Coordinates of C-alpha atoms and ligand atoms in Angstrom, one line a residue:
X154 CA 5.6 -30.8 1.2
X155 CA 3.2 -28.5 2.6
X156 CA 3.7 -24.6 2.8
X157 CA 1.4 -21.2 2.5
X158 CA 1.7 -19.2 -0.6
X159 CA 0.8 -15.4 0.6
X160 CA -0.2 -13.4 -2.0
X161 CA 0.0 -9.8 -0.7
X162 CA -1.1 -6.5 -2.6
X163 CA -2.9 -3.6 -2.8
X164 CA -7.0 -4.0 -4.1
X165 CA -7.0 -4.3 -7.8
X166 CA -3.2 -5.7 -7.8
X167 CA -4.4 -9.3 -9.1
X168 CA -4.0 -11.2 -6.0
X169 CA -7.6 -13.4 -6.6
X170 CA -7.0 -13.5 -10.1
X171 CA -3.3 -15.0 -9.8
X172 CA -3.9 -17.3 -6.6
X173 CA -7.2 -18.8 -8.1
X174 CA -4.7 -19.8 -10.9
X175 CA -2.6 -21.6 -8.9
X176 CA -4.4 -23.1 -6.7
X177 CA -6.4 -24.9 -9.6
X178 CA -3.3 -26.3 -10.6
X179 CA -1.7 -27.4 -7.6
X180 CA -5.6 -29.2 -7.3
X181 CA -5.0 -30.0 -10.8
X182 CA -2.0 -31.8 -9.9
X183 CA -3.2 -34.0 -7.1
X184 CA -2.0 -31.7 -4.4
X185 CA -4.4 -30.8 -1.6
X186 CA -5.0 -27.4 -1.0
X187 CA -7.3 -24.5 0.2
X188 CA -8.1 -21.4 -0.8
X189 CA -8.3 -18.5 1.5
X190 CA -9.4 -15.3 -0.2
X191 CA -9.7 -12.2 1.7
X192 CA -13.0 -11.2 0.6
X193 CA -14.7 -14.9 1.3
X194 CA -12.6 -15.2 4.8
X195 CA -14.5 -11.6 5.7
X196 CA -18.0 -12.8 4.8
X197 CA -17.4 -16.2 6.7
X198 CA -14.7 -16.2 8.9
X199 CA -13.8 -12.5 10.3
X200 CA -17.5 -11.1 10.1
X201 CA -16.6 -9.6 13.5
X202 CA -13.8 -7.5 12.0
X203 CA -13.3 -3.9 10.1
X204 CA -10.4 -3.0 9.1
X205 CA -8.7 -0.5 11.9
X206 CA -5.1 -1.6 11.4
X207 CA -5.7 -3.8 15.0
X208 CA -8.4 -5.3 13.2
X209 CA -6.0 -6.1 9.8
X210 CA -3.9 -7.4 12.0
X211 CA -5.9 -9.7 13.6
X212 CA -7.0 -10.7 10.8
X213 CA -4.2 -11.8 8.7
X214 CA -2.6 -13.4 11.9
X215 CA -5.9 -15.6 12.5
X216 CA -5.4 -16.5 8.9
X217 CA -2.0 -17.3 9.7
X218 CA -2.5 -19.0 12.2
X219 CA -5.1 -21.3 10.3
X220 CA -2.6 -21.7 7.6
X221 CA -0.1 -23.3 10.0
X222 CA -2.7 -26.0 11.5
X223 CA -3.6 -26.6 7.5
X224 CA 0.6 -27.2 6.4
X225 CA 0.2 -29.3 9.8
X226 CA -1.4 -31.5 8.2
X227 CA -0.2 -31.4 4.9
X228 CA -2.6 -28.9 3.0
X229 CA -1.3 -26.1 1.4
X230 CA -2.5 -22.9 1.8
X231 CA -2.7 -20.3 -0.7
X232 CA -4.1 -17.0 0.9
X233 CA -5.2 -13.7 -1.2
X234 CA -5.0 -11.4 1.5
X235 CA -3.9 -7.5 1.2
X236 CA -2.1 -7.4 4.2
X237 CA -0.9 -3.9 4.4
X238 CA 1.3 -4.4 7.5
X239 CA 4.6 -5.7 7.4
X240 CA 5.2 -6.7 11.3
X241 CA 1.9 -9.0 11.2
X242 CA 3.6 -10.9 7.9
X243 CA 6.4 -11.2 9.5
X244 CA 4.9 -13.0 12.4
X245 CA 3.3 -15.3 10.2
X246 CA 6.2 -16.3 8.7
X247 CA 7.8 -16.6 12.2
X248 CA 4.8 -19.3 12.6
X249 CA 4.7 -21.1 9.3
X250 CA 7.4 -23.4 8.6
X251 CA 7.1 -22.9 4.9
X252 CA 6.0 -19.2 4.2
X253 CA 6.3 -18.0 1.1
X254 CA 5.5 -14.3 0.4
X255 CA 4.4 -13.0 -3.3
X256 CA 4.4 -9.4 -3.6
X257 CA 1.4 -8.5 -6.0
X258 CA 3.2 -5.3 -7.4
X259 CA 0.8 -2.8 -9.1
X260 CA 1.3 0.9 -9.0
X261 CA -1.8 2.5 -6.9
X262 CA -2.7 4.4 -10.5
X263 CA -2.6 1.4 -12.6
X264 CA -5.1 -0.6 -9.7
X265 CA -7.0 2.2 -9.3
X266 CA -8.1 2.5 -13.0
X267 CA -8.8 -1.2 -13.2
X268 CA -11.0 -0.3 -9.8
X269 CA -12.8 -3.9 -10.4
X270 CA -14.8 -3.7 -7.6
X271 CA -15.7 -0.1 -7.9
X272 CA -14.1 0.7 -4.5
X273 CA -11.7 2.9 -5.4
X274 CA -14.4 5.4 -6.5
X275 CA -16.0 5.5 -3.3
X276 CA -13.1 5.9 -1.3
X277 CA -12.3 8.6 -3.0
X278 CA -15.6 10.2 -2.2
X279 CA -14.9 9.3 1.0
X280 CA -17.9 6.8 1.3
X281 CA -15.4 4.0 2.3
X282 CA -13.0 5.1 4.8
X283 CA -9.2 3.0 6.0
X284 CA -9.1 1.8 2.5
X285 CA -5.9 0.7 1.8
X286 CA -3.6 2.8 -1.0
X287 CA -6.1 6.0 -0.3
X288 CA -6.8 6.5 3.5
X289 CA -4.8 3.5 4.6
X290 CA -1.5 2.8 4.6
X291 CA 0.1 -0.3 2.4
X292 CA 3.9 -1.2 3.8
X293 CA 5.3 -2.7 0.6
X294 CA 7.5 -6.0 1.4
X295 CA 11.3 -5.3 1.5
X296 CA 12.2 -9.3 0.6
X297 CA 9.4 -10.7 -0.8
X298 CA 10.2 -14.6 -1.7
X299 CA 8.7 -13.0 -5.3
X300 CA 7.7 -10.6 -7.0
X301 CA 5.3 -9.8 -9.5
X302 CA 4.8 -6.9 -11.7
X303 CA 1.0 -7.1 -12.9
X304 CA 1.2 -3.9 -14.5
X305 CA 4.2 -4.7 -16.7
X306 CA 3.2 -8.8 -17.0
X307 CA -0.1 -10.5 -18.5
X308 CA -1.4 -13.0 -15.9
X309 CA -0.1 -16.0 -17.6
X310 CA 3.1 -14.6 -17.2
X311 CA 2.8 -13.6 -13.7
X312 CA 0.9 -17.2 -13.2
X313 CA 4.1 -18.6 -14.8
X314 CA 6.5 -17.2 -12.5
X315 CA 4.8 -17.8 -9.6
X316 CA 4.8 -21.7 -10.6
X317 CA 8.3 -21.7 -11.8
X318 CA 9.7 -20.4 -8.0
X319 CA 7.2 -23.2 -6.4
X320 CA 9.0 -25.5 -8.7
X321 CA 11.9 -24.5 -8.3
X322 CA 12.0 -24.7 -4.4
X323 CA 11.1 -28.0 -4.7
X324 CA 7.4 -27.2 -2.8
X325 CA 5.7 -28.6 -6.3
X326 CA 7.1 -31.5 -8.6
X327 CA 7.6 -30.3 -11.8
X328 CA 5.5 -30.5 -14.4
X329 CA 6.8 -30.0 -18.5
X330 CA 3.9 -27.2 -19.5
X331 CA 2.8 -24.8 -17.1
X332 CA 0.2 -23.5 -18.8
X333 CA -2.8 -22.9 -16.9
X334 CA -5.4 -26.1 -16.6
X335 CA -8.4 -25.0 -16.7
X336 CA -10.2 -21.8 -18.8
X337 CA -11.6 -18.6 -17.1
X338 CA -15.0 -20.1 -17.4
X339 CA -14.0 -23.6 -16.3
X340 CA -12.2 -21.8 -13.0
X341 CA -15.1 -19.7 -12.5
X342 CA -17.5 -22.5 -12.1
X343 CA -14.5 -24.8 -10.0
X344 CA -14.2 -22.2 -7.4
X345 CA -18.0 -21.2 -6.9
X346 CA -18.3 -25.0 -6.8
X347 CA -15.5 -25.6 -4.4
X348 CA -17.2 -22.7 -1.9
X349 CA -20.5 -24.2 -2.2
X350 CA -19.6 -27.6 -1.3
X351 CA -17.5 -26.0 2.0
X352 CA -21.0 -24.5 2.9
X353 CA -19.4 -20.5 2.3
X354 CA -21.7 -18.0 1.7
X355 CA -22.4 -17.2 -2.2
X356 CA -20.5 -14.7 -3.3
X357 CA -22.2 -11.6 -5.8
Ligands
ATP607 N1 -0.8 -9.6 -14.6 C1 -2.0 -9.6 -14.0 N2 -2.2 -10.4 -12.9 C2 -3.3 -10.4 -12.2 N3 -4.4 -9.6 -12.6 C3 -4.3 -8.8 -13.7 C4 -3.1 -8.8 -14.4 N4 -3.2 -7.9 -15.4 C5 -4.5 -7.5 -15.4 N5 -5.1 -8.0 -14.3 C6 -6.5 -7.7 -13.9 O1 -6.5 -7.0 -12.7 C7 -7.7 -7.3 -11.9 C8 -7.2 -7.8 -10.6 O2 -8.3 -8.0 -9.8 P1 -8.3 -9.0 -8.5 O3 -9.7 -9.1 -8.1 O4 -7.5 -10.2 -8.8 O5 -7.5 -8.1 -7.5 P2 -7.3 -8.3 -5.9 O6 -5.8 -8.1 -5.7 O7 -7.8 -9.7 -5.5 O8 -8.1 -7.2 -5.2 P3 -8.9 -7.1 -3.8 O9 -7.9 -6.9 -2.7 O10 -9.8 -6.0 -3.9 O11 -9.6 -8.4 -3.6 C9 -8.4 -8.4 -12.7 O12 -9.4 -7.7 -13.5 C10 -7.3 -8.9 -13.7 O13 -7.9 -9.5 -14.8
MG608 MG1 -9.3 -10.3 -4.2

């Protein structure tokens, strides 16, 4: 069965780290997917955009809304998207049949000391302006279908519970040892390889 796995959070919160994870596995266990991460969808898909809540907005519904024609047709959709605004999620999951939300929980502090992109620096010094958690605002989900603490949880445990809900919903058959397939380095070189062959722009 088909469905989109949203993971929504602030920058920092773990949402590429976690839905790289699963996606592997879902691949891993013969289950077609795609992977839309927010940061490849703005280099390749939303070039146009910036990220005025209109523009956010268009953005995660267009993302949606490809999401819905992928389940269509029986590929699942796992997006790493911030989404800050809780009326555009809820029209996507109005739209997708099988929506299911996963709150990347992180307190602002704790993702703005990991800061792995450096971005939280500069929106502090204001070089970087609407940035989400600082100068933007982030509506946390009320009913996430889960949520994950990433602050309190290693990512295999996070990972874990994020594959025990799919499982146990029925969306993925179930599988004796969820442990992740592949190793950091191994999923490193899967997704760059993935992106390549789908002609994306290289990432840094
Ligand atoms: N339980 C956890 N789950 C996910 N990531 C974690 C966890 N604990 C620590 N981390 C670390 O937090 C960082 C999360 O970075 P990641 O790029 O995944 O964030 P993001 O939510 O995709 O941010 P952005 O919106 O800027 O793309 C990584 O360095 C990861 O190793
Ligand atoms: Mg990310």
């Amino acid at each position: 069965m088909s469905f989109t796995l949203w993971f929504t959070g602030l920058s920092g919160a773990g949402k590429t780290t976690l839905s790289r994870k699963v996606f592997f596995e879902l691949r891993e266990r013969g289950l077609k997917g795609e992977h839309l991460d927010g940061d490849i969808i703005r280099a390749n898909f939303s070039q146009e955009l910036g990220f005025s809540q209109r523009d956010r907005d268009i953005n995660v519904r267009r993302i949606g809304f490809v999401s819905h024609l992928l389940n269509k047709h029986g590929v699942i959709s796992v997006v790493a998207v911030i989404a800050p605004y809780a009326a555009a999620r809820r029209q996507n999951r109005q739209l997708i049949e099988n929506y299911v939300e996963v709150f990347v929980h992180c307190p602002l502090s704790v993702a703005e000391s990991r800061d792995v992109k450096g971005l939280y620096a500069k929106a502090r010094a204001g070089v970087i302006p609407n940035f989400t958690g600082v100068s933007d605002p982030y509506e946390e989900p009320v009913e996430p279908d889960l949520e994950v603490r990433t602050d309190l949880n290693s990512v295999d445990e996070c990972y874990a519970q994020i594959i025990d809900h799919l499982e146990s919903r029925g969306l993925v058959p179930r599988k004796p040892d969820c442990r992740p397939c592949l190793t950091v380095a191994e999923e490193e070189r899967a997704w760059r390889e993935h992106l390549a062959s789908l002609g994306y722009a290289i990432l840094k």
